[in-house]
Short mmCIF file of N, CA and C in Angstrom, two decimals:
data_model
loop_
_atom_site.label_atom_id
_atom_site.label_comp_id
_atom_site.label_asym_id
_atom_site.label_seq_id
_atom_site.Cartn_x
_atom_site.Cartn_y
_atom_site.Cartn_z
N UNK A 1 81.19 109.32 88.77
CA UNK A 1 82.34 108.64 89.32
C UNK A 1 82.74 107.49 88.38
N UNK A 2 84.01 107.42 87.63
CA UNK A 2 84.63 106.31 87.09
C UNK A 2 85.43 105.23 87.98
N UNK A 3 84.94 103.85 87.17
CA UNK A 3 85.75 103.01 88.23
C UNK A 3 87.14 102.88 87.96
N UNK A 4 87.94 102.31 88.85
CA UNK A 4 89.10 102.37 88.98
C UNK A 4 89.48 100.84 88.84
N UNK A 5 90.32 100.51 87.63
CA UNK A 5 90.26 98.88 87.43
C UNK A 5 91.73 98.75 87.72
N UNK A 6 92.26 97.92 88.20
CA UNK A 6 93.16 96.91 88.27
C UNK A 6 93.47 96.30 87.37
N UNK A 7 94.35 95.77 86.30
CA UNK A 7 94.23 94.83 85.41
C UNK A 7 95.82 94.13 85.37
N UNK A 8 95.84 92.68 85.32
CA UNK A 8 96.59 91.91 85.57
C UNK A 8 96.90 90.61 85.21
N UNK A 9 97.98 90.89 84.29
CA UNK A 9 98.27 89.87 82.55
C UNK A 9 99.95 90.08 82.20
N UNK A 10 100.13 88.87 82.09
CA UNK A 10 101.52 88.93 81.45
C UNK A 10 101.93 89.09 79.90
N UNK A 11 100.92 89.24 79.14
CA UNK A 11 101.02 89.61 77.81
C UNK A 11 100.66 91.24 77.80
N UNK A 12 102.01 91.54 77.04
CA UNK A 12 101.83 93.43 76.71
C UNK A 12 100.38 93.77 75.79
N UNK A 13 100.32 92.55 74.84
CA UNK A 13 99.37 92.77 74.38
C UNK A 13 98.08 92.90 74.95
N UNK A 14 97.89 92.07 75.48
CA UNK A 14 96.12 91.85 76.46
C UNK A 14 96.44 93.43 77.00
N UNK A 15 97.56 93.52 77.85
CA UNK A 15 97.65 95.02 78.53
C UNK A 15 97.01 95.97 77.93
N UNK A 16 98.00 96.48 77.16
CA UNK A 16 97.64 97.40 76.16
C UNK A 16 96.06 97.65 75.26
N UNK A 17 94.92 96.17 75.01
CA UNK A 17 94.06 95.86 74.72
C UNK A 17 93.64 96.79 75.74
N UNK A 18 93.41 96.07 77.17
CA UNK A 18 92.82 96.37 78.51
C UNK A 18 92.56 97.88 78.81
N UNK A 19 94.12 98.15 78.11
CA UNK A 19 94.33 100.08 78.68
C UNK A 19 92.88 100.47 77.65
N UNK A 20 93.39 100.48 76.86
CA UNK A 20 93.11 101.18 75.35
C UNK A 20 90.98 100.95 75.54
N UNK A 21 90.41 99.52 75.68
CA UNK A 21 88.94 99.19 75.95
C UNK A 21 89.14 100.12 77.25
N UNK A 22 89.55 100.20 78.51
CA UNK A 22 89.04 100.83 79.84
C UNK A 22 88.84 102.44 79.52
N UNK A 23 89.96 102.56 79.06
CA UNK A 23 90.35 103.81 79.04
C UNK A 23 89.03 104.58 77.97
N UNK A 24 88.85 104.16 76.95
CA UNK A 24 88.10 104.45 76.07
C UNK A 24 86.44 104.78 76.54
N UNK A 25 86.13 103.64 77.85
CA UNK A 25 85.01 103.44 78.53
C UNK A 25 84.90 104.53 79.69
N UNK A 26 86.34 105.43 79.87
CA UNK A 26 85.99 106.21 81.11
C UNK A 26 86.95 106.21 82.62
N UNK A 27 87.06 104.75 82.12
CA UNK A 27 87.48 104.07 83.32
C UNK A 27 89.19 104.56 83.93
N UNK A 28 89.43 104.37 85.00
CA UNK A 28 90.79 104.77 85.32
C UNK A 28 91.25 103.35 85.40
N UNK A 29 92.68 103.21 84.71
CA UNK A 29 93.55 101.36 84.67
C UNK A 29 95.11 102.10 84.72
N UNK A 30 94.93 100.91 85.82
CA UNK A 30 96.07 100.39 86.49
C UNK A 30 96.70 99.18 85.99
N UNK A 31 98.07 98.92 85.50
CA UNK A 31 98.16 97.45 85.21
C UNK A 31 99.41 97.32 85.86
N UNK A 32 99.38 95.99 85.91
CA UNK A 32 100.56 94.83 86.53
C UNK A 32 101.07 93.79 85.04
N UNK A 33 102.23 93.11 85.34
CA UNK A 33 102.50 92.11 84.47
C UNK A 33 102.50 90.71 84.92
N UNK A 34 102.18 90.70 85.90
CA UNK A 34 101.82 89.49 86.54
C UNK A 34 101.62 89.76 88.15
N UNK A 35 101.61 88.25 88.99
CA UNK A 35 100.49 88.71 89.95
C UNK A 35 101.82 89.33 91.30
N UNK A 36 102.66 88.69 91.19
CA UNK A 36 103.60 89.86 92.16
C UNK A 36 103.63 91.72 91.64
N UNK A 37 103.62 91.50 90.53
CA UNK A 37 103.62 93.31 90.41
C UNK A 37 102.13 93.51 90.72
N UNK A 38 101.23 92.83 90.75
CA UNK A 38 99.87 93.09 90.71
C UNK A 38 99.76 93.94 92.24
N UNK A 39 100.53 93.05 93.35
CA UNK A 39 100.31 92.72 94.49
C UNK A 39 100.68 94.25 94.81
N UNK A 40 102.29 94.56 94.19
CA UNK A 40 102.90 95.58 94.26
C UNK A 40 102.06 96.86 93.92
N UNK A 41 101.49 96.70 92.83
CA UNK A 41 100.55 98.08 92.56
C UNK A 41 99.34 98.22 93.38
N UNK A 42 98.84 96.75 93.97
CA UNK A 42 97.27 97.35 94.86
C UNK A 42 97.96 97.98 95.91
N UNK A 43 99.15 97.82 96.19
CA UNK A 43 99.71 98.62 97.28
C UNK A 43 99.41 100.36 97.09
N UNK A 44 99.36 100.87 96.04
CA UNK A 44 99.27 101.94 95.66
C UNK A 44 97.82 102.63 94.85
N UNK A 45 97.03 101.98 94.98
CA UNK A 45 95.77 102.18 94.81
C UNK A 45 94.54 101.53 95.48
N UNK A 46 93.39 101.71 95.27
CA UNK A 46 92.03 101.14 95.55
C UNK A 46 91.02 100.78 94.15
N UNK A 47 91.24 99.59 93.91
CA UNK A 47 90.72 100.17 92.81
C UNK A 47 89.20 99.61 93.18
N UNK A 48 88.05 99.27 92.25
CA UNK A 48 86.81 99.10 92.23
C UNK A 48 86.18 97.87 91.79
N UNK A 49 87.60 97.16 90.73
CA UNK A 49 87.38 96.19 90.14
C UNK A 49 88.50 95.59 89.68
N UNK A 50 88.94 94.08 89.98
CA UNK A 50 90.31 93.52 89.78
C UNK A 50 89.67 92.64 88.28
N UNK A 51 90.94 92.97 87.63
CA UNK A 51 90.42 91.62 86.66
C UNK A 51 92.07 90.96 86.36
N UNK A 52 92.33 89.49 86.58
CA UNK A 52 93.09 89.31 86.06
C UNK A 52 93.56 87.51 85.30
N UNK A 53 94.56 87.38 84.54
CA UNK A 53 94.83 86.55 84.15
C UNK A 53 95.04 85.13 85.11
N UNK A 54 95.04 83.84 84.61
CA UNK A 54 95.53 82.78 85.23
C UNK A 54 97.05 82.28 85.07
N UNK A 55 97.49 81.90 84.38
CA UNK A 55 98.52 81.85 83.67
C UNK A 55 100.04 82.58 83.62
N UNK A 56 100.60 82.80 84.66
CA UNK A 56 101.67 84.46 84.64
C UNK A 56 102.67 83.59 85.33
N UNK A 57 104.02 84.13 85.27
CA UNK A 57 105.01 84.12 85.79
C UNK A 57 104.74 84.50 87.79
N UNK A 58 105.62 84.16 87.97
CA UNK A 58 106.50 84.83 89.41
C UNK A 58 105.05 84.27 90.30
N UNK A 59 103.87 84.64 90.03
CA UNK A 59 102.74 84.64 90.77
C UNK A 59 101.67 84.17 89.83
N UNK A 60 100.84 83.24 90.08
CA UNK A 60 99.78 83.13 88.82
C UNK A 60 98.78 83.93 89.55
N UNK A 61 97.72 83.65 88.73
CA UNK A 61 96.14 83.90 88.87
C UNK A 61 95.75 83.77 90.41
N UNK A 62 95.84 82.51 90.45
CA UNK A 62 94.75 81.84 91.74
C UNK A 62 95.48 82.04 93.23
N UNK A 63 97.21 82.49 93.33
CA UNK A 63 97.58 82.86 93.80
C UNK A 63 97.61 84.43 94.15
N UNK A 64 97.49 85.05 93.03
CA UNK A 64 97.06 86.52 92.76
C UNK A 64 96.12 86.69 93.94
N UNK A 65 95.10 85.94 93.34
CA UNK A 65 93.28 86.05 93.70
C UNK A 65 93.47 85.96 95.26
N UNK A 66 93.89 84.83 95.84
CA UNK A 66 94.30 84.32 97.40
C UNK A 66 95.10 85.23 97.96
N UNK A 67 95.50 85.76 97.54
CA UNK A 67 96.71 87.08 98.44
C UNK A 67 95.94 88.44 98.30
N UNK A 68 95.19 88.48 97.72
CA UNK A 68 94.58 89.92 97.16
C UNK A 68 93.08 89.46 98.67
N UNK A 69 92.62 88.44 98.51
CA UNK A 69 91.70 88.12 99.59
C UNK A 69 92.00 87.92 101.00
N UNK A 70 93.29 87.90 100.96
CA UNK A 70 93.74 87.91 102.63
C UNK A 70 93.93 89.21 102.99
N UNK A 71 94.05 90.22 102.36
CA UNK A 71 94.03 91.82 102.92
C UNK A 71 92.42 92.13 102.68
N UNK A 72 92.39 92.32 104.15
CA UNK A 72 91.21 92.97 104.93
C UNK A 72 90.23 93.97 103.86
N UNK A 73 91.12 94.98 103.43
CA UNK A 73 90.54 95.70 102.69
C UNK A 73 89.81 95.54 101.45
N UNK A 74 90.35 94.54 100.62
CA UNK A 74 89.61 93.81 99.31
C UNK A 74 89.23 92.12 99.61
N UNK A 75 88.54 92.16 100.36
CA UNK A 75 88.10 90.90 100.97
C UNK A 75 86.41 90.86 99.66
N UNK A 76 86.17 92.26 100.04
CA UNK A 76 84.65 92.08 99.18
C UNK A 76 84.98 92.89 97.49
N UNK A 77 85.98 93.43 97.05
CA UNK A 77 86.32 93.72 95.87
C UNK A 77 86.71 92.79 95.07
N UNK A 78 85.50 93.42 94.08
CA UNK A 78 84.83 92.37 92.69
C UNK A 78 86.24 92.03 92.22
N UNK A 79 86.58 90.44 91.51
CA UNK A 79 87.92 90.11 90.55
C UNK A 79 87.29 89.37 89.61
N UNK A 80 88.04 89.76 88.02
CA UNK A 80 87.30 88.85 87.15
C UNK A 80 88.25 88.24 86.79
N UNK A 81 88.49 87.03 86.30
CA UNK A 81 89.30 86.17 85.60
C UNK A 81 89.18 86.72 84.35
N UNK A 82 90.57 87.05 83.93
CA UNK A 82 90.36 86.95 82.36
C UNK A 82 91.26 86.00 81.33
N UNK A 83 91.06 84.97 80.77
CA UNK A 83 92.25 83.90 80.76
C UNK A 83 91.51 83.21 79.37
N UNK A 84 92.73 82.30 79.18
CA UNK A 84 92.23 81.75 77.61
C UNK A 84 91.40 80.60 78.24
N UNK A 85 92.14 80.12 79.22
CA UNK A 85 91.27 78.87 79.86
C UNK A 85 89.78 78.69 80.37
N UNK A 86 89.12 77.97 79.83
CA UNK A 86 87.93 77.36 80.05
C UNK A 86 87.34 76.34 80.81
N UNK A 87 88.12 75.91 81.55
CA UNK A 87 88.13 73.83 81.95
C UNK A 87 87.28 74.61 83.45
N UNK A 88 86.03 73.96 83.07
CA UNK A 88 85.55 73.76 84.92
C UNK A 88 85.95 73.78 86.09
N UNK A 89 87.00 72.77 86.29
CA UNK A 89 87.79 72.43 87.31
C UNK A 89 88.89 73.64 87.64
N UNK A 90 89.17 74.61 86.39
CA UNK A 90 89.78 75.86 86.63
C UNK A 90 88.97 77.05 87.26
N UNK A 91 87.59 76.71 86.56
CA UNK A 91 86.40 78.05 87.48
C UNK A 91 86.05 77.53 88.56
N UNK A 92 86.47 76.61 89.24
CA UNK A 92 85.67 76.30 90.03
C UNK A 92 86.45 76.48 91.33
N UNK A 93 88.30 75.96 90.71
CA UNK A 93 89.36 76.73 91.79
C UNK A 93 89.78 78.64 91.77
N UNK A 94 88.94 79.07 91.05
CA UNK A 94 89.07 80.42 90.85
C UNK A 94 88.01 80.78 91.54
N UNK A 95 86.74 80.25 91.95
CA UNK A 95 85.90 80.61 92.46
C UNK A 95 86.44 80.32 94.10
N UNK A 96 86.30 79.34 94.39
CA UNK A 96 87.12 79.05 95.46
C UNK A 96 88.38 80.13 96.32
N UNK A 97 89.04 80.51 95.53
CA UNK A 97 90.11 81.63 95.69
C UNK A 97 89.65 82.71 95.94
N UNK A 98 88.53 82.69 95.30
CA UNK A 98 87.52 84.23 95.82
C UNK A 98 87.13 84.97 94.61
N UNK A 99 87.13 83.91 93.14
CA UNK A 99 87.18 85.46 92.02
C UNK A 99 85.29 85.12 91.98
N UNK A 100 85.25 86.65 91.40
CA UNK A 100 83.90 87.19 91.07
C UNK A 100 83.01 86.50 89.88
N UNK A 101 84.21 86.16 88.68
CA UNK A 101 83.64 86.17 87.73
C UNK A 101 84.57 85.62 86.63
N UNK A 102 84.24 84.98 85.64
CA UNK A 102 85.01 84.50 84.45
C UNK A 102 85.05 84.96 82.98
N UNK A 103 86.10 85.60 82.46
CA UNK A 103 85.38 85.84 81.10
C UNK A 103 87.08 85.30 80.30
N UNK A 104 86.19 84.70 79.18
CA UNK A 104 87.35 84.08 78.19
C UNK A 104 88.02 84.54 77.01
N UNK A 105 89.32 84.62 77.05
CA UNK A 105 89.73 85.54 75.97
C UNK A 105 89.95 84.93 74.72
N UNK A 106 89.63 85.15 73.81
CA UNK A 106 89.57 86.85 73.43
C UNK A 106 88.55 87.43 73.73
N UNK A 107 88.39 88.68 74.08
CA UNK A 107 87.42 89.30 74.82
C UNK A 107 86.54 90.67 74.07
N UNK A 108 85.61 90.52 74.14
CA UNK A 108 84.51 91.46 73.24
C UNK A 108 84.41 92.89 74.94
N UNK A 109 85.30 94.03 74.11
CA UNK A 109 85.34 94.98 75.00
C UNK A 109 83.92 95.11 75.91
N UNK A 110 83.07 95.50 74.55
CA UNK A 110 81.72 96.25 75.26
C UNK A 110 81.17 95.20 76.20
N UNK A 111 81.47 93.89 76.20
CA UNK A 111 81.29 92.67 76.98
C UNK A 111 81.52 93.05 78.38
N UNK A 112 82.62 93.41 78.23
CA UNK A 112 83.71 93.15 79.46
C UNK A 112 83.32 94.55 80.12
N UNK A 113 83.00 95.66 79.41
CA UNK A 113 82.59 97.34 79.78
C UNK A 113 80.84 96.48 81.10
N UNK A 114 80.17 96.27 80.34
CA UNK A 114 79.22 96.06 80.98
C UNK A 114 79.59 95.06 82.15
N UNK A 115 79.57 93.62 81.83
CA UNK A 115 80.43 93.31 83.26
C UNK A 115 80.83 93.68 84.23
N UNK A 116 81.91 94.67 83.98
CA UNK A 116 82.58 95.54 85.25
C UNK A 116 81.81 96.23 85.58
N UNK A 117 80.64 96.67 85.28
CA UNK A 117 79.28 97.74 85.82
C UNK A 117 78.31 97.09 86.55
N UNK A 118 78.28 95.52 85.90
CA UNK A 118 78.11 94.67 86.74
C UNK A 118 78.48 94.21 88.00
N UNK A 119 79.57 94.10 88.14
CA UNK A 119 80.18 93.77 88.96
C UNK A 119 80.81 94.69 90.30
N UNK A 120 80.63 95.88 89.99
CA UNK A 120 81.20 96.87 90.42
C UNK A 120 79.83 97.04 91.59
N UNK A 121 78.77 96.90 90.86
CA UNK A 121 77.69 97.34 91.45
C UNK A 121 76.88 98.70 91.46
N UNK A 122 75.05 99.18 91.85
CA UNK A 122 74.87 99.67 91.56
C UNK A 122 75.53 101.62 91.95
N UNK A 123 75.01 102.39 91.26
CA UNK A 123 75.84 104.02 91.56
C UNK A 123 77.49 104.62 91.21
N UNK A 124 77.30 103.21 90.42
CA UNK A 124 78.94 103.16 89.74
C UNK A 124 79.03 103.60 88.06
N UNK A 125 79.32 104.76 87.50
CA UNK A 125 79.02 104.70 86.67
C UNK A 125 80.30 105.23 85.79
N UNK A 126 80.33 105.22 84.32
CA UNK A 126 81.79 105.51 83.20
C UNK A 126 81.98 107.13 83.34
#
């Protein structure tokens, strides 16, 4: 069984990064360009593992994270931050919001491959 990622960034580039590392790993990706389309696409999937940016238009991050945690259904589905930002006081309101996990970009794929296996939990596999 491959997981099914979510991924959610307003740069085409990170996107395209995201597709290209998931995809390569097995994984099935879904992307958004920020956190209203994000919102728009979990409408149309389940996925296994959210990862997304802080920083976006229309909807940021921590708003993302807070709306994605008020539906019942992904209350306990893993989200990773993936963002250039580092500042404490940012992980600490991302944690708060409900995310899983932090990783800082630029991002070392096979990093981020394991992580989500991490995070996903065990019987989950590429």
């Amino acid at each position: 069984m491959s997981l099914n990622i979510l991924a959610v960034d307003d740069s085409r580039t990170i996107r395209d990064m995201l597709s290209l590392a998931l995809s390569r790993a097995g994984f099935v990706t879904s992307l958004a360009e920020d956190g209203e389309h994000g919102l728009e696409v979990l409408g149309n999937i389940c996925p296994d593992v959210i990862i997304t940016d802080i920083n976006m238009p229309r909807l940021d991050g921590f708003g993302f994270i807070e709306a994605v945690r008020r539906q019942k259904a992904y209350r306990a589905t893993p989200i990773l931050v993936l963002t250039t930002e580092s500042a404490p006081e940012l992980k600490a309101r991302a944690r708060a919001a409900g995310a899983t996990g932090w990783i800082v970009k630029p991002f070392d794929p096979a990093k981020l491959i394991r992580a989500l296996h991490m995070v996903a939990g065990p019987g989950v596999s590429a």
